[in-house]
Tab-separated table of C-alpha atoms and ligand atoms in Angstrom:
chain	number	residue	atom	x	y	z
A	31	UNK	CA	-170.159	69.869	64.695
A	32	UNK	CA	-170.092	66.806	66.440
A	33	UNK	CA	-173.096	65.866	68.629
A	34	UNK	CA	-173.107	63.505	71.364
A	35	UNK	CA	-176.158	61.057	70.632
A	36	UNK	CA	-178.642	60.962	73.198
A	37	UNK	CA	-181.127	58.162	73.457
A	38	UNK	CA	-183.479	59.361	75.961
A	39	UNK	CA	-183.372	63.124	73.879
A	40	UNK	CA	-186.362	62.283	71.840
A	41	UNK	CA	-188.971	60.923	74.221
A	42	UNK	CA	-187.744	64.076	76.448
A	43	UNK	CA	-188.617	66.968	73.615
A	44	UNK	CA	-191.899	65.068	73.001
A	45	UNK	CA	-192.979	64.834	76.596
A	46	UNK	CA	-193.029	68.615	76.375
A	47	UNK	CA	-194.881	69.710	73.701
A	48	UNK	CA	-196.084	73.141	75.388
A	49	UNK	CA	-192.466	74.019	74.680
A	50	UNK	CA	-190.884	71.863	71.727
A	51	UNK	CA	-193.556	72.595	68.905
A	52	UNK	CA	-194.681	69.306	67.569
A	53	UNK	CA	-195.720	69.385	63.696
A	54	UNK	CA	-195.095	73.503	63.727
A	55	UNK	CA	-195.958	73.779	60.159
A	56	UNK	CA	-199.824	73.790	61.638
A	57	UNK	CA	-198.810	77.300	63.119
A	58	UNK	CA	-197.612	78.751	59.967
A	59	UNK	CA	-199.916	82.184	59.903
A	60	UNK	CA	-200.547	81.664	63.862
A	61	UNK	CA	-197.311	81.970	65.895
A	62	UNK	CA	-198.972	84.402	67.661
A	63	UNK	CA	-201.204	82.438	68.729
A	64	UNK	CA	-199.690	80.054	70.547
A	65	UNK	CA	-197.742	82.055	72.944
A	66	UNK	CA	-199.102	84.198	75.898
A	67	UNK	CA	-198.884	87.694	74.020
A	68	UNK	CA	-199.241	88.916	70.740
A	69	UNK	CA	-196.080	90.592	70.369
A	70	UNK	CA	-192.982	90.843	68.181
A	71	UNK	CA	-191.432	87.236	67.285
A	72	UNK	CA	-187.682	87.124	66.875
A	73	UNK	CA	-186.292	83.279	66.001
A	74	UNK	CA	-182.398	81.864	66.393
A	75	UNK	CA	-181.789	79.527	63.465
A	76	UNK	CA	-179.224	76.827	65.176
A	77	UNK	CA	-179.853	77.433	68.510
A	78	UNK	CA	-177.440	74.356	69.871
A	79	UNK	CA	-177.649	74.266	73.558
A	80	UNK	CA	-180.311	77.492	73.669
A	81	UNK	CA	-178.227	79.888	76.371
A	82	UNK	CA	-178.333	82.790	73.909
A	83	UNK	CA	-182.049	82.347	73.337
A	84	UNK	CA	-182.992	81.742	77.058
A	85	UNK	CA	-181.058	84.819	78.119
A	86	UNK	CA	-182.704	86.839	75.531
A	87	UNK	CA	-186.201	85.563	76.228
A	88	UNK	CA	-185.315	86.514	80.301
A	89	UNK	CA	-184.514	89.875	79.317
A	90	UNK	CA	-186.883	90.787	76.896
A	91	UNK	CA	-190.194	89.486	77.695
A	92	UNK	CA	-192.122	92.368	75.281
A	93	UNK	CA	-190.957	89.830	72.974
A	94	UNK	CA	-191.681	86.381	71.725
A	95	UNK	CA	-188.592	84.050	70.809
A	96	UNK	CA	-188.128	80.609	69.002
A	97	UNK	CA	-185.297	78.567	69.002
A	98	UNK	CA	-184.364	76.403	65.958
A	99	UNK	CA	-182.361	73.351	65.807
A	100	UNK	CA	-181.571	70.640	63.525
A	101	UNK	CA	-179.936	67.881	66.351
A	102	UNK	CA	-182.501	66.405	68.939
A	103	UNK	CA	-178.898	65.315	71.386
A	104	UNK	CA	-178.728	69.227	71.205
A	105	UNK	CA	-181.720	70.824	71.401
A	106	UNK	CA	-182.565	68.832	74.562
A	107	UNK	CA	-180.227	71.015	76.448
A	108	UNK	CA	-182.288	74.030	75.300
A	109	UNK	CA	-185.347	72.257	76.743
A	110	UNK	CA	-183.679	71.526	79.843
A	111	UNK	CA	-182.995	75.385	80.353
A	112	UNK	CA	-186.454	76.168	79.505
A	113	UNK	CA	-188.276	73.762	81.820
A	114	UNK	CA	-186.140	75.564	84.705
A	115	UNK	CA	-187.180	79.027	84.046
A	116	UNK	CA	-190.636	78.362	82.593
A	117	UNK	CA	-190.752	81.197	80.188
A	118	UNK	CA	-193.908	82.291	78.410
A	119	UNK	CA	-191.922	83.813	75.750
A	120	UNK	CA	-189.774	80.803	74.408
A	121	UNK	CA	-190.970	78.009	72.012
A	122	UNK	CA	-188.040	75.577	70.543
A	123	UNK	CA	-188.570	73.690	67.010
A	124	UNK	CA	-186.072	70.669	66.647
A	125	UNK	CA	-186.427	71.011	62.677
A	126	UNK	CA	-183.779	71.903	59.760
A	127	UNK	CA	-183.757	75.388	59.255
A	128	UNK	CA	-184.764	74.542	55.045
A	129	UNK	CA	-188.500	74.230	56.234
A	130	UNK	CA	-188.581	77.641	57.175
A	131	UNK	CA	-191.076	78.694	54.982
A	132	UNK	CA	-193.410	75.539	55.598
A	133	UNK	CA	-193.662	76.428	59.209
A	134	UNK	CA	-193.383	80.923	58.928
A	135	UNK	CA	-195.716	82.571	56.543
A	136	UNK	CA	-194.473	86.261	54.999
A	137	UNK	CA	-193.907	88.730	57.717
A	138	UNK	CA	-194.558	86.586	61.056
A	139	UNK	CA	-191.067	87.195	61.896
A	140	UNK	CA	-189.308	90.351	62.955
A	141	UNK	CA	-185.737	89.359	63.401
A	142	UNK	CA	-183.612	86.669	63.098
A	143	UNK	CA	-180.435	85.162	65.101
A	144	UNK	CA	-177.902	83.711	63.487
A	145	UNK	CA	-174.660	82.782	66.376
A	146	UNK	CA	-171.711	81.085	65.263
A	147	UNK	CA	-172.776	79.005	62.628
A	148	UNK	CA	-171.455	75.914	61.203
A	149	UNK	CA	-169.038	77.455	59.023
A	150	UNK	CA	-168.923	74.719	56.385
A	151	UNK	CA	-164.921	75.395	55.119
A	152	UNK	CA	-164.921	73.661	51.817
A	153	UNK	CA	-166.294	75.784	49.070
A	154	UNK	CA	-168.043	72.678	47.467
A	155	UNK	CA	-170.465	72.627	51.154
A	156	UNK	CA	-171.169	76.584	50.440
A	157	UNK	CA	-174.557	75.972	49.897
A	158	UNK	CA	-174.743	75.020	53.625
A	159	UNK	CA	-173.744	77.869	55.038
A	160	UNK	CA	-176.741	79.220	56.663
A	161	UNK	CA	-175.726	83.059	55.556
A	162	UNK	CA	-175.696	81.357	51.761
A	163	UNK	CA	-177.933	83.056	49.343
A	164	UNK	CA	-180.687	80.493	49.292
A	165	UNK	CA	-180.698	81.153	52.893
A	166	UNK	CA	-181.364	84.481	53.196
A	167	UNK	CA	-183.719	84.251	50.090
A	168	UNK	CA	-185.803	81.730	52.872
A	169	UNK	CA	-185.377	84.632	55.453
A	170	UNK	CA	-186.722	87.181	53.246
A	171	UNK	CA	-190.064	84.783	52.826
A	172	UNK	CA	-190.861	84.898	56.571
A	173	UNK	CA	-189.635	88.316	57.854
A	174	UNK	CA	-191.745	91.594	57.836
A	175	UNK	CA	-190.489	94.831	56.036
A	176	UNK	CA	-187.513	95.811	57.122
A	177	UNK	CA	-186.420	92.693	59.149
A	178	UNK	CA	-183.121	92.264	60.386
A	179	UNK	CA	-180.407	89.937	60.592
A	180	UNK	CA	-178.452	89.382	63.356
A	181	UNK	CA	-175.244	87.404	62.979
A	182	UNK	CA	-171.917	86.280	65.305
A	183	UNK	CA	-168.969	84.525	64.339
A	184	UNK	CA	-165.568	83.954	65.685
A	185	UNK	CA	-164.930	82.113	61.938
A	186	UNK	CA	-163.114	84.950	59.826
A	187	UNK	CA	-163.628	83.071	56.701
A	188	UNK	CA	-167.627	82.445	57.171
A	189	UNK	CA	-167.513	86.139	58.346
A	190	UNK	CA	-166.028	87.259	55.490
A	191	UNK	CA	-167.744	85.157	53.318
A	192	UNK	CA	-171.241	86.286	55.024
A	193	UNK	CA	-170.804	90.010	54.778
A	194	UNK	CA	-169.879	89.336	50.832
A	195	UNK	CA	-173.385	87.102	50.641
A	196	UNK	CA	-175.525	89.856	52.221
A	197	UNK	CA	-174.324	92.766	50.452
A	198	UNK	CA	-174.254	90.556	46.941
A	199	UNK	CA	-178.205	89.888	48.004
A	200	UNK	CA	-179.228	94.118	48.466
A	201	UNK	CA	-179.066	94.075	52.303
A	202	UNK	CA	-177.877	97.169	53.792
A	203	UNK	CA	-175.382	96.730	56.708
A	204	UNK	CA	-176.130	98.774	59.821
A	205	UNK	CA	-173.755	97.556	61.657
A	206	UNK	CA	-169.923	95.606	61.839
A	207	UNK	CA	-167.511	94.734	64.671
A	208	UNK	CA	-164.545	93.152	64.024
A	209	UNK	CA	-164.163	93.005	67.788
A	210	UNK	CA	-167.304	92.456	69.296
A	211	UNK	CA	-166.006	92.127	72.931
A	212	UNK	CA	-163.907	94.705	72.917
A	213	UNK	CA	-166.582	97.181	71.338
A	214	UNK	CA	-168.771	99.722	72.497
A	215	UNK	CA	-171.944	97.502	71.824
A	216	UNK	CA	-173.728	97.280	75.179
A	217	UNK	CA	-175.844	94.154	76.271
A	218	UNK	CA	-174.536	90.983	74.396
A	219	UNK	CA	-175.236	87.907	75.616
A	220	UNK	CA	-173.278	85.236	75.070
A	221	UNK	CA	-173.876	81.865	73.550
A	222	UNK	CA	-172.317	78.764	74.364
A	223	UNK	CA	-169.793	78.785	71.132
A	224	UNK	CA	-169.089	82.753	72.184
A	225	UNK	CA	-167.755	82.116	75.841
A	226	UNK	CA	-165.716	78.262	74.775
A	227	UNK	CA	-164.385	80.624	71.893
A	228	UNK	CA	-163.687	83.697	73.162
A	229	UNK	CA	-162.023	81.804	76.351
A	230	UNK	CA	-159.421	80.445	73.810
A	231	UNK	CA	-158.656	84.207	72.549
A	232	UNK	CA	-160.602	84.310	69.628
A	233	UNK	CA	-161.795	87.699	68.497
A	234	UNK	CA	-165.862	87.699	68.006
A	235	UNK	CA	-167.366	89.521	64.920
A	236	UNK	CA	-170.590	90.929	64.931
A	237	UNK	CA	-173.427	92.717	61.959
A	238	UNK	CA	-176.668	93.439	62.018
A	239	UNK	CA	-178.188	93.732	58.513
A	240	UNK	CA	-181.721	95.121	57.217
A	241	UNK	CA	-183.659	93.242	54.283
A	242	UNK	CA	-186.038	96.287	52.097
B	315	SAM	N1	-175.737	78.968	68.329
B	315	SAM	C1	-175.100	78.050	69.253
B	315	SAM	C2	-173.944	78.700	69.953
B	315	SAM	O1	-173.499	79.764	69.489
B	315	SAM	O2	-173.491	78.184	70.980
B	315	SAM	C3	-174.684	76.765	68.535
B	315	SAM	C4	-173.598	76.902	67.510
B	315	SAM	S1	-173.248	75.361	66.658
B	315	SAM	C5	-171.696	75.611	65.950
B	315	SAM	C6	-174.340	75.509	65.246
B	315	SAM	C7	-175.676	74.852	65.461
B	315	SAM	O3	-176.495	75.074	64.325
B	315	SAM	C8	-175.577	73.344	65.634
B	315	SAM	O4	-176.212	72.963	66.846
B	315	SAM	C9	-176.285	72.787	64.405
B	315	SAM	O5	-176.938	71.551	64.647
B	315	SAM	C10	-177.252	73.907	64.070
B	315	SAM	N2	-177.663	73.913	62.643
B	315	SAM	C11	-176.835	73.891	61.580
B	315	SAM	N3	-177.538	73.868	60.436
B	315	SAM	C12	-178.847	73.887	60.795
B	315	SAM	C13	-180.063	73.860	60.067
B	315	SAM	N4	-180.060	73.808	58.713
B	315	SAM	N5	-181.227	73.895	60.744
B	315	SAM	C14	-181.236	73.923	62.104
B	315	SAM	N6	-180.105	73.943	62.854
B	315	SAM	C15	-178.935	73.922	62.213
């Protein structure tokens, strides 16, 4: 993806640590803690410009939500949206997804959001994929029990190649769309990637799978 650099991005974030978590591997163990509830935490890993999580954080607010993302240029957008509608619900983490399991300890996390990931096309950049096996081995660290994966694409190959990865790893699918938008699944809300893609006539997949 290419990300417009933003100077001003990083003094922004850290001008706002109530919601950009500075140094979030002192939380690891304590999430909880440093939102308003104690309730179930669900996280987006490559949040981009944080619509999806925002929406979901308005709509659900029995539930606690972080947004993850590697790019400061992007992640600023995220903060932008969050500083507007204040929500008590919604911490963002500008860190690489790899560090999950510094900052997460075993079963602090209930869910997790994966939406149109970078779909790394060369087979020797696999490894990146964020549905790659290492990944969801760092997944499996911080869920709980029966923790599910969420994951959109409009990329058939990273689709195809995802569904391959979880089902190679033991995760049972619960459920596919090959055509999320014209599905019966009810409530989606759209990210960013999901509207500029689906605008140009590409067809969205969809599956939600369950770790033991
Ligand atoms: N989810 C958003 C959407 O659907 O509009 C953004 C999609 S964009 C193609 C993928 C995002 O994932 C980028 O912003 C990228 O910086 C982020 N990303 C990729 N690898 C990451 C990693 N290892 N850790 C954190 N973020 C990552």
């Amino acid at each position: 993806m290419r990300v417009r650099n933003k100077p001003w991005a990083r003094e922004m974030l850290d001008s706002h640590p109530e919601y950009v978590i500075p140094s979030p591997e002192e939380n690891k163990g304590k999430w909880n803690s440093v939102f308003e509830k104690d309730q179930p935490l669900h996280i987006e890993v490559g949040t981009g410009k944080g619509r999806f999580i925002t929406e979901m954080a308005k709509a659900n607010p029995h539930i606690n939500y972080i947004g993850i993302e590697l790019f400061d240029s992007v992640i600023v957008s995220a903060l932008e949206r969050l500083t507007e509608a204040k929500l008590p619900n919604l911490k963002l983490l500008n860190v690489n997804a790899e560090k999950l399991t510094d900052i997460f300890a075993k079963g602090e996390v209930n869910r997790v959001y994966l939406n149109f990931s970078d779909p790394w096309p060369k087979t020797r950049h696999a490894k990146r994929r964020l549905t790659y096996k290492t990944f969801l081995k760092l997944y499996e660290d911080i869920l709980v029990e029966k923790g599910e994966l969420h994951f959109k694409t409009d990329n058939q190959g990273l689709f195809e190649f995802s569904l391959l990865s979880f089902s190679e790893y033991g995760l049972l699918l619960k459920y596919i769309s090959l055509d999320l938008h014209n599905s019966d699944f009810e409530g989606n809300i759209m990210t960013e990637y999901e509207e500029k893609f689906s605008q140009q006539g590409s067809r969205i997949y969809r599956c939600e799978v369950q770790y033991p």
